[in-house]
Amino acid sequence: MKKIFIISVFFISTLAIAQKNKDAAKFAQTITQKDLKDQLTIVASAEMEGRETATPGQKRAAAYIESQFKEFGLLPGNGSSYQQLYPVFQDELKSAMLDLYNLKFAYDKDFAINLSNAVNGTFNVNEVVFVGYGNTDKEKDDYKNVNVKGKWVMLLEANAADIDKDENSTMSNQRAVFAKINAATKNGAAGVIVVSKSFLKINRQPAQRKGNMYMKKQTTENAVPVISVSYQAAASILTRFLNNYSDLKNIAPGNYATNIKLTIDKTTNNLESSNVIGLLEGTDKKDEYIILTGHYDHLGKRDSVIYFGADDDGSGTVSVIEMAQAFAEAKKKGKGPRRSILFMTVSGEEKGLWGSEYYTTHPTVPLNKISVNLNTDMVGRIDPLYKGDSMNYVYAIGEDKLSTELMKITDSINKSANLEIDRRFNDPKDPNRFYYRSDHYNFAKNGVPIIFYFDGVHKDYHRPTDTVEKINFDLMEKRVHLIFNTAWVMANRNEMIKRDLPLNVGTR
Ligand SMILES: [Zn+2]
Protein backbone atom coordinates (compact mmCIF):
# COMPACT_ATOMS: atom_id res chain seq x y z
CA MET A 1 0.00 0.00 0.00
CA LYS A 2 2.68 2.38 1.01
CA LYS A 3 4.70 1.60 -2.03
CA ILE A 4 1.75 2.08 -4.31
CA PHE A 5 0.97 5.35 -2.58
CA ILE A 6 4.48 6.62 -3.30
CA ILE A 7 4.22 5.59 -6.91
CA SER A 8 0.93 7.38 -7.37
CA VAL A 9 2.29 10.58 -5.79
CA PHE A 10 5.25 10.32 -8.10
CA PHE A 11 2.91 9.72 -11.01
CA ILE A 12 0.74 12.72 -10.16
CA SER A 13 3.69 15.07 -9.76
CA THR A 14 5.18 13.88 -13.06
CA LEU A 15 1.84 14.58 -14.66
CA ALA A 16 1.79 18.05 -13.13
CA ILE A 17 5.27 18.78 -14.47
CA ALA A 18 4.31 17.46 -17.89
CA GLN A 19 1.27 19.74 -17.86
CA LYS A 20 3.40 22.74 -16.92
CA ASN A 21 5.89 22.00 -19.68
CA LYS A 22 3.00 21.69 -22.08
CA ASP A 23 1.78 25.12 -20.99
CA ALA A 24 5.25 26.57 -21.50
CA ALA A 25 5.46 25.04 -24.95
CA LYS A 26 2.00 26.31 -25.83
CA PHE A 27 2.81 29.93 -24.94
CA ALA A 28 6.27 29.68 -26.49
CA GLN A 29 4.48 28.93 -29.76
CA THR A 30 2.91 32.40 -29.64
CA ILE A 31 6.41 33.76 -30.34
CA THR A 32 6.70 33.32 -34.08
CA GLN A 33 9.26 34.14 -36.73
CA LYS A 34 6.81 36.61 -38.17
CA ASP A 35 6.34 38.44 -34.85
CA LEU A 36 10.09 38.64 -34.33
CA LYS A 37 10.60 39.98 -37.81
CA ASP A 38 7.79 42.53 -37.53
CA GLN A 39 9.21 43.81 -34.25
CA LEU A 40 12.78 43.92 -35.49
CA THR A 41 11.74 45.75 -38.64
CA ILE A 42 10.60 48.57 -36.35
CA VAL A 43 13.37 48.48 -33.74
CA ALA A 44 16.19 48.33 -36.31
CA SER A 45 14.56 50.75 -38.74
CA ALA A 46 16.20 53.88 -40.16
CA GLU A 47 13.82 55.94 -38.04
CA MET A 48 15.63 54.75 -34.89
CA GLU A 49 18.91 56.04 -36.35
CA GLY A 50 21.03 53.31 -34.82
CA ARG A 51 19.75 53.96 -31.26
CA GLU A 52 22.89 55.54 -29.87
CA THR A 53 22.67 56.20 -26.14
CA ALA A 54 21.40 59.67 -25.22
CA THR A 55 20.32 60.54 -28.77
CA PRO A 56 16.83 61.09 -30.24
CA GLY A 57 17.00 57.66 -31.96
CA GLN A 58 17.51 55.91 -28.60
CA LYS A 59 14.61 57.87 -27.12
CA ARG A 60 12.32 56.88 -29.98
CA ALA A 61 13.25 53.25 -29.46
CA ALA A 62 12.59 53.57 -25.71
CA ALA A 63 9.18 55.10 -26.36
CA TYR A 64 8.34 52.26 -28.74
CA ILE A 65 9.35 49.54 -26.28
CA GLU A 66 7.41 51.28 -23.51
CA SER A 67 4.32 51.38 -25.75
CA GLN A 68 4.63 47.64 -26.31
CA PHE A 69 4.95 46.87 -22.60
CA LYS A 70 1.84 48.98 -21.93
CA GLU A 71 -0.09 47.31 -24.68
CA PHE A 72 0.66 43.87 -23.21
CA GLY A 73 -0.64 45.04 -19.84
CA LEU A 74 2.71 45.01 -18.02
CA LEU A 75 3.05 47.29 -15.00
CA PRO A 76 5.68 50.04 -14.91
CA GLY A 77 8.92 48.48 -13.68
CA ASN A 78 10.32 51.56 -11.98
CA GLY A 79 7.76 52.94 -9.54
CA SER A 80 5.16 54.64 -11.65
CA SER A 81 7.42 54.80 -14.70
CA TYR A 82 8.35 52.37 -17.44
CA GLN A 83 11.68 54.09 -17.82
CA GLN A 84 14.58 54.35 -15.46
CA LEU A 85 16.49 57.50 -16.40
CA TYR A 86 20.18 57.93 -15.77
CA PRO A 87 22.52 60.85 -16.43
CA VAL A 88 25.01 60.96 -19.28
CA PHE A 89 27.58 63.70 -19.80
CA GLN A 90 29.29 64.97 -22.90
CA ASP A 91 31.95 67.64 -23.14
CA GLU A 92 31.73 70.19 -25.87
CA LEU A 93 34.45 72.56 -26.91
CA LYS A 94 33.25 76.12 -27.19
CA SER A 95 36.58 77.56 -28.29
CA ALA A 96 40.29 76.91 -28.16
CA MET A 97 43.19 79.16 -29.05
CA LEU A 98 46.86 78.39 -29.29
CA ASP A 99 49.32 81.22 -29.96
CA LEU A 100 53.08 81.06 -30.29
CA TYR A 101 54.56 84.54 -29.86
CA ASN A 102 52.27 86.35 -32.26
CA LEU A 103 51.56 83.38 -34.48
CA LYS A 104 48.09 81.90 -34.25
CA PHE A 105 47.71 78.17 -34.77
CA ALA A 106 44.56 76.97 -36.50
CA TYR A 107 42.27 74.56 -34.66
CA ASP A 108 41.96 71.22 -36.49
CA LYS A 109 44.75 72.16 -38.85
CA ASP A 110 47.65 72.63 -36.40
CA PHE A 111 46.29 71.55 -33.06
CA ALA A 112 43.34 69.97 -31.32
CA ILE A 113 42.22 69.58 -27.74
CA ASN A 114 41.83 66.21 -26.09
CA LEU A 115 38.38 66.89 -24.68
CA SER A 116 38.42 64.20 -22.03
CA ASN A 117 41.51 65.86 -20.57
CA ALA A 118 40.51 69.43 -21.16
CA VAL A 119 40.73 71.90 -18.32
CA ASN A 120 39.24 75.33 -18.79
CA GLY A 121 41.58 78.25 -18.52
CA THR A 122 44.45 80.17 -20.06
CA PHE A 123 47.90 78.65 -19.87
CA ASN A 124 51.11 80.56 -20.54
CA VAL A 125 53.97 78.22 -21.28
CA ASN A 126 57.55 79.44 -21.46
CA GLU A 127 59.30 76.11 -21.57
CA VAL A 128 58.49 72.60 -22.76
CA VAL A 129 60.33 69.41 -21.88
CA PHE A 130 60.71 67.16 -24.89
CA VAL A 131 60.76 63.51 -23.75
CA GLY A 132 60.89 61.76 -27.14
CA TYR A 133 58.60 58.73 -27.22
CA GLY A 134 57.60 59.30 -23.63
CA ASN A 135 57.98 55.66 -22.68
CA THR A 136 58.48 54.40 -19.16
CA ASP A 137 59.71 50.86 -19.85
CA LYS A 138 62.30 49.37 -17.55
CA GLU A 139 64.90 49.29 -20.35
CA LYS A 140 64.06 52.76 -21.63
CA ASP A 141 62.59 55.26 -19.21
CA ASP A 142 62.32 58.58 -21.02
CA TYR A 143 61.77 60.37 -17.70
CA LYS A 144 64.90 59.01 -16.11
CA ASN A 145 67.13 62.03 -16.72
CA VAL A 146 64.57 64.81 -16.95
CA ASN A 147 62.51 66.63 -14.40
CA VAL A 148 59.05 67.46 -15.72
CA LYS A 149 57.43 68.42 -12.47
CA GLY A 150 55.20 71.44 -13.02
CA LYS A 151 56.33 71.70 -16.65
CA TRP A 152 54.71 71.11 -20.00
CA VAL A 153 55.77 67.85 -21.64
CA MET A 154 55.97 67.24 -25.36
CA LEU A 155 55.99 63.61 -26.51
CA LEU A 156 55.63 61.61 -29.69
CA GLU A 157 52.45 59.71 -30.40
CA ALA A 158 54.36 57.20 -32.54
CA ASN A 159 56.72 54.61 -31.15
CA ALA A 160 60.28 53.96 -32.31
CA ALA A 161 59.15 51.04 -34.45
CA ASP A 162 56.58 53.16 -36.30
CA ILE A 163 58.18 56.54 -36.63
CA ASP A 164 59.59 56.02 -40.12
CA LYS A 165 56.50 54.27 -41.44
CA ASP A 166 54.15 55.97 -43.84
CA GLU A 167 51.46 57.67 -41.80
CA ASN A 168 48.75 55.79 -43.67
CA SER A 169 50.20 52.51 -42.50
CA THR A 170 50.18 53.36 -38.80
CA MET A 171 46.99 53.86 -36.93
CA SER A 172 47.78 55.37 -33.59
CA ASN A 173 47.05 52.99 -30.78
CA GLN A 174 44.72 54.89 -28.46
CA ARG A 175 45.59 52.81 -25.46
CA ALA A 176 49.32 53.29 -25.92
CA VAL A 177 48.84 57.05 -26.29
CA PHE A 178 46.75 57.16 -23.10
CA ALA A 179 49.50 55.28 -21.29
CA LYS A 180 52.02 57.88 -22.44
CA ILE A 181 49.80 60.75 -21.30
CA ASN A 182 49.33 59.04 -17.95
CA ALA A 183 53.05 58.57 -17.54
CA ALA A 184 53.60 62.30 -18.15
CA THR A 185 50.96 63.26 -15.57
CA LYS A 186 52.31 60.77 -13.06
CA ASN A 187 55.69 62.41 -13.40
CA GLY A 188 54.08 65.71 -12.50
CA ALA A 189 53.59 67.35 -15.90
CA ALA A 190 51.46 70.52 -15.88
CA GLY A 191 50.28 69.90 -19.45
CA VAL A 192 50.92 67.47 -22.30
CA ILE A 193 51.53 68.14 -25.98
CA VAL A 194 51.20 65.00 -28.08
CA VAL A 195 52.83 65.28 -31.50
CA SER A 196 50.39 63.37 -33.64
CA LYS A 197 51.66 61.48 -36.63
CA SER A 198 48.35 61.27 -38.42
CA PHE A 199 47.16 64.67 -37.33
CA LEU A 200 45.84 65.80 -40.69
CA LYS A 201 44.63 62.35 -41.67
CA ILE A 202 42.17 62.17 -38.82
CA ASN A 203 38.79 63.15 -40.09
CA ARG A 204 37.88 65.89 -37.67
CA GLN A 205 34.57 67.59 -37.98
CA PRO A 206 35.09 71.20 -37.00
CA ALA A 207 31.37 71.76 -36.58
CA GLN A 208 31.05 68.97 -34.09
CA ARG A 209 33.58 69.45 -31.34
CA LYS A 210 32.05 67.02 -28.97
CA GLY A 211 33.89 64.54 -26.83
CA ASN A 212 32.95 61.00 -25.91
CA MET A 213 29.98 60.56 -23.66
CA TYR A 214 30.55 59.41 -20.12
CA MET A 215 28.43 58.32 -17.24
CA LYS A 216 30.46 59.24 -14.21
CA LYS A 217 31.88 62.67 -13.69
CA GLN A 218 35.61 62.39 -13.21
CA THR A 219 37.29 64.59 -10.70
CA THR A 220 39.11 67.33 -12.56
CA GLU A 221 41.32 68.09 -9.58
CA ASN A 222 44.38 66.36 -10.95
CA ALA A 223 43.48 66.77 -14.62
CA VAL A 224 45.98 68.56 -16.82
CA PRO A 225 45.31 69.91 -20.31
CA VAL A 226 46.33 67.66 -23.19
CA ILE A 227 46.61 68.88 -26.75
CA SER A 228 47.58 67.23 -30.02
CA VAL A 229 49.68 69.08 -32.56
CA SER A 230 50.97 68.41 -36.06
CA TYR A 231 54.73 67.92 -36.50
CA GLN A 232 54.85 71.34 -38.20
CA ALA A 233 53.36 73.00 -35.13
CA ALA A 234 55.77 71.02 -32.93
CA ALA A 235 58.67 72.33 -35.02
CA SER A 236 57.53 75.92 -34.45
CA ILE A 237 57.09 75.37 -30.72
CA LEU A 238 60.60 73.91 -30.40
CA THR A 239 62.04 76.42 -32.92
CA ARG A 240 63.57 73.59 -34.88
CA PHE A 241 63.29 72.76 -38.57
CA LEU A 242 61.56 69.49 -39.45
CA ASN A 243 61.00 68.08 -42.94
CA ASN A 244 58.64 65.37 -41.79
CA TYR A 245 57.41 63.54 -38.75
CA SER A 246 60.26 61.11 -38.66
CA ASP A 247 62.75 64.02 -38.26
CA LEU A 248 61.45 64.26 -34.70
CA LYS A 249 63.64 61.34 -33.73
CA ASN A 250 66.67 63.60 -34.21
CA ILE A 251 65.45 66.12 -31.66
CA ALA A 252 67.35 65.76 -28.42
CA PRO A 253 65.31 65.26 -25.26
CA GLY A 254 65.49 68.18 -22.87
CA ASN A 255 64.14 71.62 -22.08
CA TYR A 256 63.19 74.04 -24.85
CA ALA A 257 62.33 77.68 -24.33
CA THR A 258 59.15 78.76 -26.04
CA ASN A 259 56.25 81.16 -25.66
CA ILE A 260 52.86 79.54 -25.95
CA LYS A 261 49.50 80.80 -24.84
CA LEU A 262 46.70 78.24 -24.76
CA THR A 263 43.08 79.08 -23.99
CA ILE A 264 40.45 76.38 -23.57
CA ASP A 265 36.76 76.95 -23.09
CA LYS A 266 34.72 73.81 -22.84
CA THR A 267 31.34 73.06 -21.39
CA THR A 268 29.76 69.85 -20.20
CA ASN A 269 26.33 69.01 -21.57
CA ASN A 270 23.95 67.09 -19.34
CA LEU A 271 22.24 64.35 -21.33
CA GLU A 272 20.03 61.50 -20.30
CA SER A 273 19.39 57.90 -21.25
CA SER A 274 17.14 55.16 -19.91
CA ASN A 275 16.40 51.54 -19.24
CA VAL A 276 12.88 50.47 -20.19
CA ILE A 277 11.34 48.15 -17.59
CA GLY A 278 8.02 46.33 -17.58
CA LEU A 279 6.80 44.18 -14.70
CA LEU A 280 4.53 41.15 -14.77
CA GLU A 281 3.46 40.33 -11.24
CA GLY A 282 3.72 36.76 -10.09
CA THR A 283 1.24 34.81 -7.99
CA ASP A 284 2.33 33.04 -4.79
CA LYS A 285 5.99 34.07 -5.12
CA LYS A 286 5.54 37.57 -6.41
CA ASP A 287 8.21 39.02 -4.12
CA GLU A 288 10.82 37.01 -5.97
CA TYR A 289 11.88 37.89 -9.49
CA ILE A 290 13.50 36.82 -12.65
CA ILE A 291 14.84 39.47 -14.98
CA LEU A 292 15.06 39.14 -18.76
CA THR A 293 17.39 41.63 -20.42
CA GLY A 294 18.63 42.77 -23.82
CA HIS A 295 20.22 46.06 -24.80
CA TYR A 296 18.32 48.32 -27.16
CA ASP A 297 21.08 50.85 -27.76
CA HIS A 298 23.56 50.54 -30.59
CA LEU A 299 26.20 52.69 -32.30
CA GLY A 300 23.96 55.36 -33.82
CA LYS A 301 25.09 57.03 -37.00
CA ARG A 302 28.40 58.38 -38.19
CA ASP A 303 27.94 61.23 -40.59
CA SER A 304 24.82 60.04 -42.36
CA VAL A 305 25.59 56.31 -42.18
CA ILE A 306 23.24 54.42 -39.88
CA TYR A 307 24.45 51.48 -37.80
CA PHE A 308 21.21 49.54 -37.68
CA GLY A 309 22.23 46.99 -35.07
CA ALA A 310 19.64 44.43 -36.11
CA ASP A 311 21.47 41.53 -34.52
CA ASP A 312 23.31 43.69 -31.96
CA ASP A 313 21.13 43.93 -30.08
CA GLY A 314 17.86 44.50 -31.89
CA SER A 315 17.51 40.72 -31.77
CA GLY A 316 17.75 40.61 -27.96
CA THR A 317 15.46 43.62 -27.61
CA VAL A 318 12.65 42.07 -29.64
CA SER A 319 13.21 38.72 -27.89
CA VAL A 320 12.49 40.46 -24.57
CA ILE A 321 9.44 42.22 -26.08
CA GLU A 322 8.05 38.98 -27.51
CA MET A 323 8.66 37.03 -24.31
CA ALA A 324 6.86 39.77 -22.39
CA GLN A 325 3.88 39.38 -24.66
CA ALA A 326 3.86 35.58 -24.32
CA PHE A 327 4.05 35.69 -20.51
CA ALA A 328 1.36 38.37 -20.37
CA GLU A 329 -0.80 36.18 -22.59
CA ALA A 330 -0.25 33.21 -20.28
CA LYS A 331 -1.27 35.31 -17.29
CA LYS A 332 -4.47 36.37 -19.01
CA LYS A 333 -5.26 32.69 -19.54
CA GLY A 334 -4.73 31.94 -15.85
CA LYS A 335 -1.25 30.49 -16.35
CA GLY A 336 0.73 33.42 -15.00
CA PRO A 337 4.16 32.84 -13.45
CA ARG A 338 4.56 32.26 -9.72
CA ARG A 339 7.48 34.68 -9.49
CA SER A 340 7.32 38.21 -10.86
CA ILE A 341 9.16 38.84 -14.11
CA LEU A 342 11.00 42.04 -14.98
CA PHE A 343 11.43 42.64 -18.69
CA MET A 344 14.21 45.15 -19.09
CA THR A 345 15.79 46.56 -22.21
CA VAL A 346 18.82 48.60 -21.26
CA SER A 347 20.80 51.32 -23.04
CA GLY A 348 24.44 52.35 -22.71
CA GLU A 349 25.66 48.81 -23.39
CA GLU A 350 27.85 49.82 -26.30
CA LYS A 351 29.32 52.64 -24.22
CA GLY A 352 30.41 50.25 -21.48
CA LEU A 353 27.43 48.38 -19.96
CA TRP A 354 26.08 51.62 -18.48
CA GLY A 355 22.37 50.82 -18.26
CA SER A 356 22.87 47.53 -16.45
CA GLU A 357 25.46 49.13 -14.20
CA TYR A 358 23.00 51.85 -13.32
CA TYR A 359 20.25 49.31 -12.72
CA THR A 360 22.36 47.12 -10.45
CA THR A 361 23.46 50.15 -8.44
CA HIS A 362 19.88 51.54 -8.38
CA PRO A 363 17.83 48.33 -8.43
CA THR A 364 14.04 48.60 -8.49
CA VAL A 365 13.75 45.32 -6.54
CA PRO A 366 16.25 43.78 -4.07
CA LEU A 367 19.02 42.08 -6.03
CA ASN A 368 18.99 39.15 -3.60
CA LYS A 369 15.37 38.54 -4.58
CA ILE A 370 16.29 38.15 -8.25
CA SER A 371 16.57 34.43 -8.87
CA VAL A 372 18.27 34.72 -12.24
CA ASN A 373 19.07 37.10 -15.08
CA LEU A 374 18.70 35.71 -18.60
CA ASN A 375 20.50 38.10 -20.95
CA THR A 376 19.95 37.95 -24.70
CA ASP A 377 22.56 39.82 -26.72
CA MET A 378 22.75 38.82 -30.41
CA VAL A 379 20.66 35.76 -31.22
CA GLY A 380 19.73 36.25 -34.88
CA ARG A 381 22.81 35.25 -36.83
CA ILE A 382 25.22 32.38 -37.39
CA ASP A 383 28.89 32.66 -36.48
CA PRO A 384 30.79 32.04 -39.77
CA LEU A 385 33.43 30.18 -37.76
CA TYR A 386 30.79 27.93 -36.29
CA LYS A 387 31.69 24.28 -36.39
CA GLY A 388 29.21 22.11 -34.58
CA ASP A 389 26.92 19.19 -35.20
CA SER A 390 24.29 21.44 -36.70
CA MET A 391 23.69 25.11 -37.38
CA ASN A 392 20.99 24.95 -34.73
CA TYR A 393 23.09 26.21 -31.88
CA VAL A 394 23.28 28.93 -29.33
CA TYR A 395 26.29 29.86 -27.26
CA ALA A 396 25.51 29.77 -23.55
CA ILE A 397 27.90 31.63 -21.30
CA GLY A 398 28.18 32.03 -17.53
CA GLU A 399 25.73 29.38 -16.31
CA ASP A 400 28.14 27.74 -13.91
CA LYS A 401 29.65 30.83 -12.29
CA LEU A 402 27.37 31.25 -9.27
CA SER A 403 25.19 28.19 -9.21
CA THR A 404 25.50 24.49 -9.89
CA GLU A 405 21.86 24.37 -11.00
CA LEU A 406 21.66 26.35 -14.21
CA MET A 407 23.52 24.04 -16.58
CA LYS A 408 21.38 21.11 -15.52
CA ILE A 409 18.21 23.09 -16.04
CA THR A 410 19.28 24.29 -19.49
CA ASP A 411 20.16 20.75 -20.53
CA SER A 412 16.89 19.28 -19.32
CA ILE A 413 14.81 21.97 -21.05
CA ASN A 414 16.79 21.65 -24.21
CA LYS A 415 16.05 17.95 -24.59
CA SER A 416 13.00 18.85 -26.63
CA ALA A 417 14.33 22.05 -28.18
CA ASN A 418 16.61 20.52 -30.78
CA LEU A 419 19.29 23.14 -30.24
CA GLU A 420 22.93 22.58 -29.61
CA ILE A 421 23.96 24.34 -26.40
CA ASP A 422 27.49 25.37 -27.18
CA ARG A 423 29.59 26.34 -24.16
CA ARG A 424 32.93 26.89 -25.88
CA PHE A 425 33.06 30.54 -24.73
CA ASN A 426 31.98 29.80 -21.19
CA ASP A 427 35.42 30.14 -19.67
CA PRO A 428 35.93 33.78 -18.56
CA LYS A 429 39.58 33.31 -19.52
CA ASP A 430 38.64 32.72 -23.14
CA PRO A 431 40.55 35.33 -25.18
CA ASN A 432 37.29 36.81 -26.49
CA ARG A 433 36.21 37.56 -22.93
CA PHE A 434 32.55 37.38 -23.93
CA TYR A 435 31.63 36.75 -20.31
CA TYR A 436 32.59 40.35 -19.53
CA ARG A 437 31.08 41.92 -22.61
CA SER A 438 27.37 42.21 -22.03
CA ASP A 439 24.92 43.33 -19.39
CA HIS A 440 24.59 40.05 -17.49
CA TYR A 441 28.08 40.78 -16.15
CA ASN A 442 26.78 43.55 -13.91
CA PHE A 443 24.22 41.16 -12.44
CA ALA A 444 26.80 38.39 -11.96
CA LYS A 445 29.17 40.85 -10.33
CA ASN A 446 26.43 41.55 -7.80
CA GLY A 447 25.79 37.90 -7.08
CA VAL A 448 22.80 37.25 -9.36
CA PRO A 449 23.12 33.95 -11.30
CA ILE A 450 23.01 34.58 -15.05
CA ILE A 451 22.83 32.95 -18.45
CA PHE A 452 24.08 34.87 -21.46
CA TYR A 453 22.70 33.76 -24.85
CA PHE A 454 24.77 34.73 -27.86
CA ASP A 455 25.32 33.84 -31.51
CA GLY A 456 28.97 34.84 -31.98
CA VAL A 457 30.71 37.54 -33.98
CA HIS A 458 30.17 37.87 -37.73
CA LYS A 459 31.43 40.15 -40.48
CA ASP A 460 28.61 42.65 -40.00
CA TYR A 461 29.32 42.99 -36.27
CA HIS A 462 29.46 46.70 -35.36
CA ARG A 463 29.12 47.68 -39.00
CA PRO A 464 26.32 49.51 -40.82
CA THR A 465 25.53 46.22 -42.58
CA ASP A 466 24.06 44.55 -39.46
CA THR A 467 20.57 44.73 -40.96
CA VAL A 468 17.22 42.96 -40.63
CA GLU A 469 17.32 41.00 -43.89
CA LYS A 470 20.44 39.16 -42.72
CA ILE A 471 18.71 37.73 -39.67
CA ASN A 472 17.97 34.02 -39.63
CA PHE A 473 14.48 34.20 -38.09
CA ASP A 474 13.95 30.47 -38.19
CA LEU A 475 16.92 29.86 -35.93
CA MET A 476 16.20 32.97 -33.87
CA GLU A 477 12.74 31.62 -33.09
CA LYS A 478 14.23 28.36 -31.78
CA ARG A 479 16.64 30.27 -29.60
CA VAL A 480 13.94 32.52 -28.18
CA HIS A 481 11.76 29.48 -27.45
CA LEU A 482 14.62 27.97 -25.46
CA ILE A 483 15.06 31.19 -23.47
CA PHE A 484 11.31 31.50 -22.93
CA ASN A 485 11.04 27.89 -21.71
CA THR A 486 13.99 28.48 -19.39
CA ALA A 487 12.39 31.64 -18.02
CA TRP A 488 9.16 29.71 -17.52
CA VAL A 489 10.90 27.08 -15.41
CA MET A 490 12.79 29.74 -13.45
CA ALA A 491 9.59 31.64 -12.74
CA ASN A 492 7.62 28.60 -11.61
CA ARG A 493 10.00 26.27 -9.77
CA ASN A 494 9.69 25.96 -5.99
CA GLU A 495 13.03 27.45 -5.01
CA MET A 496 15.05 30.38 -6.26
CA ILE A 497 18.25 29.43 -8.05
CA LYS A 498 20.78 28.41 -5.41
CA ARG A 499 23.80 30.67 -5.14
CA ASP A 500 26.07 27.84 -4.12
CA LEU A 501 29.31 28.80 -5.85
CA PRO A 502 31.65 31.61 -4.87
CA LEU A 503 31.87 34.51 -7.31
CA ASN A 504 35.35 34.20 -8.69
CA VAL A 505 35.49 35.55 -12.20
CA GLY A 506 37.91 38.44 -12.07
CA THR A 507 37.06 41.90 -13.28
CA ARG A 508 36.31 43.37 -16.67
ZN1 LIG B 1 27.58 45.62 -29.63
PDB file of N, CA and C in Angstrom, residues 26 29 41 72 94 110 113 122 136 141 160 183 194 210 225 244 267 274 282 285 308 347 350 414 467:
ATOM      1  N   LYS A  26       3.142  25.686 -25.163  1.00  0.00           N
ATOM      2  CA  LYS A  26       1.996  26.309 -25.829  1.00  0.00           C
ATOM      3  C   LYS A  26       2.194  27.824 -25.962  1.00  0.00           C
ATOM      4  N   GLN A  29       4.901  28.942 -28.346  1.00  0.00           N
ATOM      5  CA  GLN A  29       4.477  28.935 -29.765  1.00  0.00           C
ATOM      6  C   GLN A  29       3.860  30.260 -30.206  1.00  0.00           C
ATOM      7  N   THR A  41      11.836  44.803 -37.531  1.00  0.00           N
ATOM      8  CA  THR A  41      11.740  45.749 -38.642  1.00  0.00           C
ATOM      9  C   THR A  41      11.493  47.160 -38.110  1.00  0.00           C
ATOM     10  N   PHE A  72       0.790  45.250 -23.719  1.00  0.00           N
ATOM     11  CA  PHE A  72       0.664  43.871 -23.212  1.00  0.00           C
ATOM     12  C   PHE A  72       0.061  43.840 -21.808  1.00  0.00           C
ATOM     13  N   LYS A  94      33.812  74.859 -26.698  1.00  0.00           N
ATOM     14  CA  LYS A  94      33.252  76.120 -27.194  1.00  0.00           C
ATOM     15  C   LYS A  94      34.297  76.844 -28.046  1.00  0.00           C
ATOM     16  N   ASP A 110      46.360  72.694 -37.098  1.00  0.00           N
ATOM     17  CA  ASP A 110      47.649  72.627 -36.401  1.00  0.00           C
ATOM     18  C   ASP A 110      47.553  71.950 -35.036  1.00  0.00           C
ATOM     19  N   ILE A 113      42.271  69.795 -29.183  1.00  0.00           N
ATOM     20  CA  ILE A 113      42.217  69.577 -27.738  1.00  0.00           C
ATOM     21  C   ILE A 113      41.719  68.164 -27.476  1.00  0.00           C
ATOM     22  N   THR A 122      43.404  79.651 -19.170  1.00  0.00           N
ATOM     23  CA  THR A 122      44.447  80.165 -20.063  1.00  0.00           C
ATOM     24  C   THR A 122      45.786  79.751 -19.487  1.00  0.00           C
ATOM     25  N   THR A 136      57.979  54.625 -20.514  1.00  0.00           N
ATOM     26  CA  THR A 136      58.481  54.395 -19.156  1.00  0.00           C
ATOM     27  C   THR A 136      58.815  52.924 -18.937  1.00  0.00           C
ATOM     28  N   ASP A 141      63.486  54.346 -19.900  1.00  0.00           N
ATOM     29  CA  ASP A 141      62.590  55.263 -19.209  1.00  0.00           C
ATOM     30  C   ASP A 141      62.933  56.680 -19.650  1.00  0.00           C
ATOM     31  N   ALA A 160      59.047  54.084 -31.517  1.00  0.00           N
ATOM     32  CA  ALA A 160      60.278  53.963 -32.306  1.00  0.00           C
ATOM     33  C   ALA A 160      60.071  53.071 -33.534  1.00  0.00           C
ATOM     34  N   ALA A 183      51.680  58.576 -18.060  1.00  0.00           N
ATOM     35  CA  ALA A 183      53.053  58.571 -17.544  1.00  0.00           C
ATOM     36  C   ALA A 183      53.528  60.010 -17.327  1.00  0.00           C
ATOM     37  N   VAL A 194      50.945  66.246 -27.351  1.00  0.00           N
ATOM     38  CA  VAL A 194      51.202  65.004 -28.081  1.00  0.00           C
ATOM     39  C   VAL A 194      51.429  65.367 -29.542  1.00  0.00           C
ATOM     40  N   LYS A 210      32.576  67.663 -30.164  1.00  0.00           N
ATOM     41  CA  LYS A 210      32.052  67.017 -28.971  1.00  0.00           C
ATOM     42  C   LYS A 210      32.923  65.836 -28.590  1.00  0.00           C
ATOM     43  N   PRO A 225      45.700  69.804 -18.901  1.00  0.00           N
ATOM     44  CA  PRO A 225      45.310  69.908 -20.305  1.00  0.00           C
ATOM     45  C   PRO A 225      46.210  69.074 -21.222  1.00  0.00           C
ATOM     46  N   ASN A 244      59.745  66.330 -41.901  1.00  0.00           N
ATOM     47  CA  ASN A 244      58.641  65.373 -41.786  1.00  0.00           C
ATOM     48  C   ASN A 244      58.592  64.860 -40.352  1.00  0.00           C
ATOM     49  N   THR A 267      32.484  73.172 -22.285  1.00  0.00           N
ATOM     50  CA  THR A 267      31.342  73.064 -21.386  1.00  0.00           C
ATOM     51  C   THR A 267      30.914  71.606 -21.354  1.00  0.00           C
ATOM     52  N   SER A 274      18.065  55.908 -20.768  1.00  0.00           N
ATOM     53  CA  SER A 274      17.143  55.163 -19.910  1.00  0.00           C
ATOM     54  C   SER A 274      17.186  53.659 -20.144  1.00  0.00           C
ATOM     55  N   GLY A 282       3.906  38.186 -10.273  1.00  0.00           N
ATOM     56  CA  GLY A 282       3.723  36.765 -10.091  1.00  0.00           C
ATOM     57  C   GLY A 282       2.540  36.468  -9.176  1.00  0.00           C
ATOM     58  N   LYS A 285       4.599  33.680  -5.421  1.00  0.00           N
ATOM     59  CA  LYS A 285       5.987  34.070  -5.119  1.00  0.00           C
ATOM     60  C   LYS A 285       6.306  35.428  -5.743  1.00  0.00           C
ATOM     61  N   PHE A 308      22.561  49.999 -38.012  1.00  0.00           N
ATOM     62  CA  PHE A 308      21.207  49.542 -37.681  1.00  0.00           C
ATOM     63  C   PHE A 308      21.157  48.628 -36.448  1.00  0.00           C
ATOM     64  N   SER A 347      19.984  50.567 -22.078  1.00  0.00           N
ATOM     65  CA  SER A 347      20.797  51.322 -23.041  1.00  0.00           C
ATOM     66  C   SER A 347      22.209  51.426 -22.479  1.00  0.00           C
ATOM     67  N   GLU A 350      26.712  49.634 -25.389  1.00  0.00           N
ATOM     68  CA  GLU A 350      27.847  49.822 -26.303  1.00  0.00           C
ATOM     69  C   GLU A 350      28.856  50.834 -25.758  1.00  0.00           C
ATOM     70  N   ASN A 414      16.395  21.705 -22.809  1.00  0.00           N
ATOM     71  CA  ASN A 414      16.792  21.647 -24.209  1.00  0.00           C
ATOM     72  C   ASN A 414      16.570  20.293 -24.850  1.00  0.00           C
ATOM     73  N   THR A 467      21.944  44.329 -40.601  1.00  0.00           N
ATOM     74  CA  THR A 467      20.572  44.728 -40.959  1.00  0.00           C
ATOM     75  C   THR A 467      19.580  43.569 -40.849  1.00  0.00           C
TER      76      THR A 467
END
